[in-house]
PDB file of C-alpha atoms and ligand atoms in Angstrom:
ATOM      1  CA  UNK A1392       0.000   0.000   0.000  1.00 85.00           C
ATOM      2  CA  UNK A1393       1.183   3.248  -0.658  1.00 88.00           C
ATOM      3  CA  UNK A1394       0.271   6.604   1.545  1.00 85.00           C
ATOM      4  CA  UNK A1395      -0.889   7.992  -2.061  1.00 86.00           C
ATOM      5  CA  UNK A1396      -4.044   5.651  -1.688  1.00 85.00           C
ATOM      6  CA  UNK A1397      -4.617   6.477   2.027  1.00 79.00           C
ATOM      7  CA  UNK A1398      -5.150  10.128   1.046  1.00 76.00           C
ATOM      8  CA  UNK A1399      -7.104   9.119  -1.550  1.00 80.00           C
ATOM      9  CA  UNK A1400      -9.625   6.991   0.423  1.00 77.00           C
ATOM     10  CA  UNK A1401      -9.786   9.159   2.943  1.00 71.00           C
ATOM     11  CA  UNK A1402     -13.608   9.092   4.945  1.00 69.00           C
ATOM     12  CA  UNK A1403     -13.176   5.332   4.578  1.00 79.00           C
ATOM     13  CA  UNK A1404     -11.398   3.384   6.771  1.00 78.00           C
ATOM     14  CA  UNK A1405      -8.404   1.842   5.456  1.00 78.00           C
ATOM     15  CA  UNK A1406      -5.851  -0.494   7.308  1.00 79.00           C
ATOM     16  CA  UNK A1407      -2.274  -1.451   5.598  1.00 80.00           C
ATOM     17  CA  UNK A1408       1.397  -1.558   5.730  1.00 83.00           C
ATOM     18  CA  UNK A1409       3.111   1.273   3.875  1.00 84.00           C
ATOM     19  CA  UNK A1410       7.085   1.735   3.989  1.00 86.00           C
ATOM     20  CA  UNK A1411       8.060   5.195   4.248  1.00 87.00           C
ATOM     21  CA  UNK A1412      10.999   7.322   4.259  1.00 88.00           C
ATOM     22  CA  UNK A1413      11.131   9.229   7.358  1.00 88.00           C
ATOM     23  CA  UNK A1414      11.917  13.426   5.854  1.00 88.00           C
ATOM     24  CA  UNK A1415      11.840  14.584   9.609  1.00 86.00           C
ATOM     25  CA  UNK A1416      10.985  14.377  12.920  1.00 87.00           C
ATOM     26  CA  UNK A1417       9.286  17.543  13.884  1.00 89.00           C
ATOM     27  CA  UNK A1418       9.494  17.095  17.433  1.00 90.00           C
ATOM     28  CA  UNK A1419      10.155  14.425  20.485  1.00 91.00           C
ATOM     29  CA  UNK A1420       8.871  14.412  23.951  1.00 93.00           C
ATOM     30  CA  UNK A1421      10.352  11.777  26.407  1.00 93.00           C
ATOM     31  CA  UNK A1422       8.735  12.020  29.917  1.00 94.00           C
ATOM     32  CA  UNK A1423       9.109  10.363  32.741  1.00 95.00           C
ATOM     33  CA  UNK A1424       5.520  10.515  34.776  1.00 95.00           C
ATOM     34  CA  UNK A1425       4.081   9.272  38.382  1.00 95.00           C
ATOM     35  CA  UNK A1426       2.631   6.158  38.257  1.00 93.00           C
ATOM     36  CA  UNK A1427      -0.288   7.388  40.405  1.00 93.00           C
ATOM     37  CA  UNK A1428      -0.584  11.330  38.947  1.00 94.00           C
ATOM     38  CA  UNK A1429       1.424  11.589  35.720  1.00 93.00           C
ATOM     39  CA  UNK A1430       2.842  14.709  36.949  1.00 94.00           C
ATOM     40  CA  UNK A1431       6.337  14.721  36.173  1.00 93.00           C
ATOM     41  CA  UNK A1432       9.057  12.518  37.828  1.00 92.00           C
ATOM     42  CA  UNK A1433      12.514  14.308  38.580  1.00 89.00           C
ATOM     43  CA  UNK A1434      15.484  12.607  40.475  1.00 85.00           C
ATOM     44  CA  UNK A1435      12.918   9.825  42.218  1.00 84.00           C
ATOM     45  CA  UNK A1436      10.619  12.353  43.321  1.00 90.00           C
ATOM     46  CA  UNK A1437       6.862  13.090  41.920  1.00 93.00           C
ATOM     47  CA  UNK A1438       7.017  17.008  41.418  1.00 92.00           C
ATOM     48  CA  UNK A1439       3.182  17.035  41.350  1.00 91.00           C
ATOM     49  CA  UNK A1440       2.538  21.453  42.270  1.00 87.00           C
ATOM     50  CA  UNK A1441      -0.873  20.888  44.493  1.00 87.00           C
ATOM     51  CA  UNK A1442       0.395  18.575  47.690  1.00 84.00           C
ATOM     52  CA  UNK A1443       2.156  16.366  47.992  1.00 86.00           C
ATOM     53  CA  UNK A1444       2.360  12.742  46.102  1.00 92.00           C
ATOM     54  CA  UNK A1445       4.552   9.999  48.064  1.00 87.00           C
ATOM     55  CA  UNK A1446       4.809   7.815  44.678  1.00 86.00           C
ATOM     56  CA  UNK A1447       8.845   7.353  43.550  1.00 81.00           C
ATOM     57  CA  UNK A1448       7.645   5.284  40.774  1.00 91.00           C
ATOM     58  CA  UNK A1449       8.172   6.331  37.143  1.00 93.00           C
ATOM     59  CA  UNK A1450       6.482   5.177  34.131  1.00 95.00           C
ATOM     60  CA  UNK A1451       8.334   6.175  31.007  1.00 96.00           C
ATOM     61  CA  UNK A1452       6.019   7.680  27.728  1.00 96.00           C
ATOM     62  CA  UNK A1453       7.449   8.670  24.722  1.00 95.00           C
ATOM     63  CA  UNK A1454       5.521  10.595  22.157  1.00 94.00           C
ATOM     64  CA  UNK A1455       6.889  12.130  18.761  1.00 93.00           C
ATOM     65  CA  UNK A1456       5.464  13.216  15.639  1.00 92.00           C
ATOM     66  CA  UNK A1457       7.397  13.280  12.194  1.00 91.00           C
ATOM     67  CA  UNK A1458       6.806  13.824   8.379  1.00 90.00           C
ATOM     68  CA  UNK A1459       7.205  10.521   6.117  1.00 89.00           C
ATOM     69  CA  UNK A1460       7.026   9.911   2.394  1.00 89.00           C
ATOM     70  CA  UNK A1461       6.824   6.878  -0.180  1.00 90.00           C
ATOM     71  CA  UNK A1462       6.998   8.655  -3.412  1.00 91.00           C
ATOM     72  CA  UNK A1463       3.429   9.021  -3.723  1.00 90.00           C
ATOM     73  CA  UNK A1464       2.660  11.444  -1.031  1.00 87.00           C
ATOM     74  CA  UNK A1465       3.322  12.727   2.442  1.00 89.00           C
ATOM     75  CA  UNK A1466       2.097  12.298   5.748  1.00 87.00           C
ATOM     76  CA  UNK A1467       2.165  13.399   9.348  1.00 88.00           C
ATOM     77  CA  UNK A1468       2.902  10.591  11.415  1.00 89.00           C
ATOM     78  CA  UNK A1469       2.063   9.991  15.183  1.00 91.00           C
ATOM     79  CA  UNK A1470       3.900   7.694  17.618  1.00 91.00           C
ATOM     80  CA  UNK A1471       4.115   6.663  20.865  1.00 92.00           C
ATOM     81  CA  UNK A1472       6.631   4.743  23.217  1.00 93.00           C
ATOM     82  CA  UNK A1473       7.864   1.747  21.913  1.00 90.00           C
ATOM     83  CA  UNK A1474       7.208   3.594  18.062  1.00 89.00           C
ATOM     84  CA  UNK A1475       9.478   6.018  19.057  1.00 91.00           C
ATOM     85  CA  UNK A1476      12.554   3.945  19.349  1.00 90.00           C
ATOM     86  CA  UNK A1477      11.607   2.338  16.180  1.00 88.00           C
ATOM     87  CA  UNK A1478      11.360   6.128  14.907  1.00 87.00           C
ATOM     88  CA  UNK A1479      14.578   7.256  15.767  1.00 87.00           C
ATOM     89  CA  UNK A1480      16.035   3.561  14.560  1.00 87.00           C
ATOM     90  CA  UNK A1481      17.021   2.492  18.774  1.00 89.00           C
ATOM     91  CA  UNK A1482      17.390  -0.914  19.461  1.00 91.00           C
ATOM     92  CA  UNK A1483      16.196  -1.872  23.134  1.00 94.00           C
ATOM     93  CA  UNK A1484      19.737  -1.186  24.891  1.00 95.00           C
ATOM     94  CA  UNK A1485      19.905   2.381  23.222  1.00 93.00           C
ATOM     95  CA  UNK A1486      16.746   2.599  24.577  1.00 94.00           C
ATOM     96  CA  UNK A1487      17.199   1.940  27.726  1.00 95.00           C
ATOM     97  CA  UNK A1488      20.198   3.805  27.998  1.00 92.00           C
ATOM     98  CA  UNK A1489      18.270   7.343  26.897  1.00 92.00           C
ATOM     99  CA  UNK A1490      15.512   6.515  29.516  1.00 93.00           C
ATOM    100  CA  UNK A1491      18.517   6.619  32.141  1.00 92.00           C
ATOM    101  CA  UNK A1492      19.510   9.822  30.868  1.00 89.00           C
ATOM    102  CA  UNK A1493      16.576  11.390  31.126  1.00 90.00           C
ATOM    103  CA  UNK A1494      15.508  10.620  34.130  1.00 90.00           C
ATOM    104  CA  UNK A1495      17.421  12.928  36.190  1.00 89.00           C
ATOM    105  CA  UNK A1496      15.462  15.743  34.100  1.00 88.00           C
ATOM    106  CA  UNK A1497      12.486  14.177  34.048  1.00 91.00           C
ATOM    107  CA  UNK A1498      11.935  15.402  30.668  1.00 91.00           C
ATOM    108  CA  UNK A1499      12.944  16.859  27.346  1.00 90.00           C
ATOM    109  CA  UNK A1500      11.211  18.293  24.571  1.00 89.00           C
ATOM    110  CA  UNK A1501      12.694  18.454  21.027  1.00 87.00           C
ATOM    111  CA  UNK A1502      11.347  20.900  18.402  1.00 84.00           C
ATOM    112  CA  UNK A1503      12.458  20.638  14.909  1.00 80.00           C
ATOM    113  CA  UNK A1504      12.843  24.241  13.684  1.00 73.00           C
ATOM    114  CA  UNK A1505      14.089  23.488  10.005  1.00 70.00           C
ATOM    115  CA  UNK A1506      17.798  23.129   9.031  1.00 68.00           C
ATOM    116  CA  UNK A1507      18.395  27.020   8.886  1.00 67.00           C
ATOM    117  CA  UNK A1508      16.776  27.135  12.568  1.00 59.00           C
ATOM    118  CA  UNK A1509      14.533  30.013  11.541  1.00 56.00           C
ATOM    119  CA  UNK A1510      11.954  27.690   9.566  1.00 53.00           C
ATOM    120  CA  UNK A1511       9.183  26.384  11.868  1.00 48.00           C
ATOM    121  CA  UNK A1512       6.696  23.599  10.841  1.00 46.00           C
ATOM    122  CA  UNK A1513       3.204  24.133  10.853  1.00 45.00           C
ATOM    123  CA  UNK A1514       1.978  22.598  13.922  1.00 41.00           C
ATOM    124  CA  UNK A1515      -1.639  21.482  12.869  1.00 37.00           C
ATOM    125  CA  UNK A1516      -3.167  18.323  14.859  1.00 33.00           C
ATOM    126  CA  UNK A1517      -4.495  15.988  12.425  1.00 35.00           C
ATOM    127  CA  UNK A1518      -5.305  12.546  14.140  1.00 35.00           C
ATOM    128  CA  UNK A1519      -2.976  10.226  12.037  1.00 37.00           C
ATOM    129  CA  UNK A1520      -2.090   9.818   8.377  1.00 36.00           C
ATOM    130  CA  UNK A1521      -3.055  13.106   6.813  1.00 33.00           C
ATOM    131  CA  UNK A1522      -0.991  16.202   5.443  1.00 33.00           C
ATOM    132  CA  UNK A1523      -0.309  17.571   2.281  1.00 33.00           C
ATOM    133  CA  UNK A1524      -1.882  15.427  -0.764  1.00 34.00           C
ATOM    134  CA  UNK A1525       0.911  16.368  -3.017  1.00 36.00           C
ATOM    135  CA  UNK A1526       1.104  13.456  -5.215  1.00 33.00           C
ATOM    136  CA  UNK A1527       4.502  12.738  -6.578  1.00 32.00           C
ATOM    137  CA  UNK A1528       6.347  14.647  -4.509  1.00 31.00           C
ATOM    138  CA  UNK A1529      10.236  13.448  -3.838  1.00 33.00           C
ATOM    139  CA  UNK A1530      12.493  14.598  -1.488  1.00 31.00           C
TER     140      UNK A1530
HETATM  141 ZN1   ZN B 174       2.573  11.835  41.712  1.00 83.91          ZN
END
C-alpha cells in the first residue's frame, strides 16, 4: 500500500502496511511521569505542584510526531513509546540507555525548527495519516 491511496480513500477506513521514508521528525517528547498522577518525575521524586504525592515510581512515555514519504505522497505521522525507538532507529539497549539519561530531568522536549533554525513547521493536529496530498512529490 502506498500513503498515495490512504489520502485518496480518505472518509473510509483503510488499514495497511506502507514503507516510508522518514523526511523529519518535527518534534520528540520523552517524559518520565508518576505512576499514580502523571505529573512529572525528577530525580525519584513526583514534582506534582498541588500537595504532595509519596509515589517514587516512574512510568516512562514517549511521544513524537514526524513527516514521512513513499513517493506518492506525504504524511504526518504519530507515535508513541515503543514507536518512538523504532522512529529514531534504537534498538532496546539504546533505549534503555536514553531513559537513564533522562531521568534525572524528568523530561525533554525536542522541536524541529528546520535546518536554517529560523523555519518552523506548521503545527496542525491531524489525528494520524493526513498532510499535504501532493502526489509525486520526492524529497
Ligand atoms: Zn505523583
Amino acid at each position: 500500500m502506498y500513503l498515495g491511496n490512504l489520502i485518496s480513500s480518505r472518509g473510509t477506513r483503510l488499514q495497511g502496511i506502507v514503507c516510508c521514508h522518514v523526511v523529519n521528525a518535527c518534534w520528540l517528547k520523552l517524559q518520565w511521569v508518576c505512576s499514580l498522577c502523571c505529573s512529572i518525575i525528577k530525580q525519584g521524586k513526583c514534582t506534582r505542584g498541588s500537595g504532595p504525592c509519596l509515589s517514587a515510581v516512574g512510568i516512562f512515555r514517549a511521544n513524537a510526531s514526524a513527516i514521512v514519504e513513499d513517493g506518492t505522497a506525504e504524511a504526518r505521522v504519530y507515535c508513541k513509546d515503543k514507536q518512538v525507538a523504532d522512529l529514531l532507529a534504537l534498538g532496546s539497549v539504546k533505549w534503555e540507555r536514553l531513559q537513564q539519561h533522562i531521568e534525572p530531568q524528568g523530561e525533554v522536549y525536542f522541536q524541529y525548527q528546520g535546518r536554517t533554525g529560523h523555519e518552523l513547521v506548521s503545527e496542525s493536529l491531524f489525528p494520524l495519516f493526513i498532510l499535504n496530498p501532493k502526489c509525486g512529490t520526492s524529497f
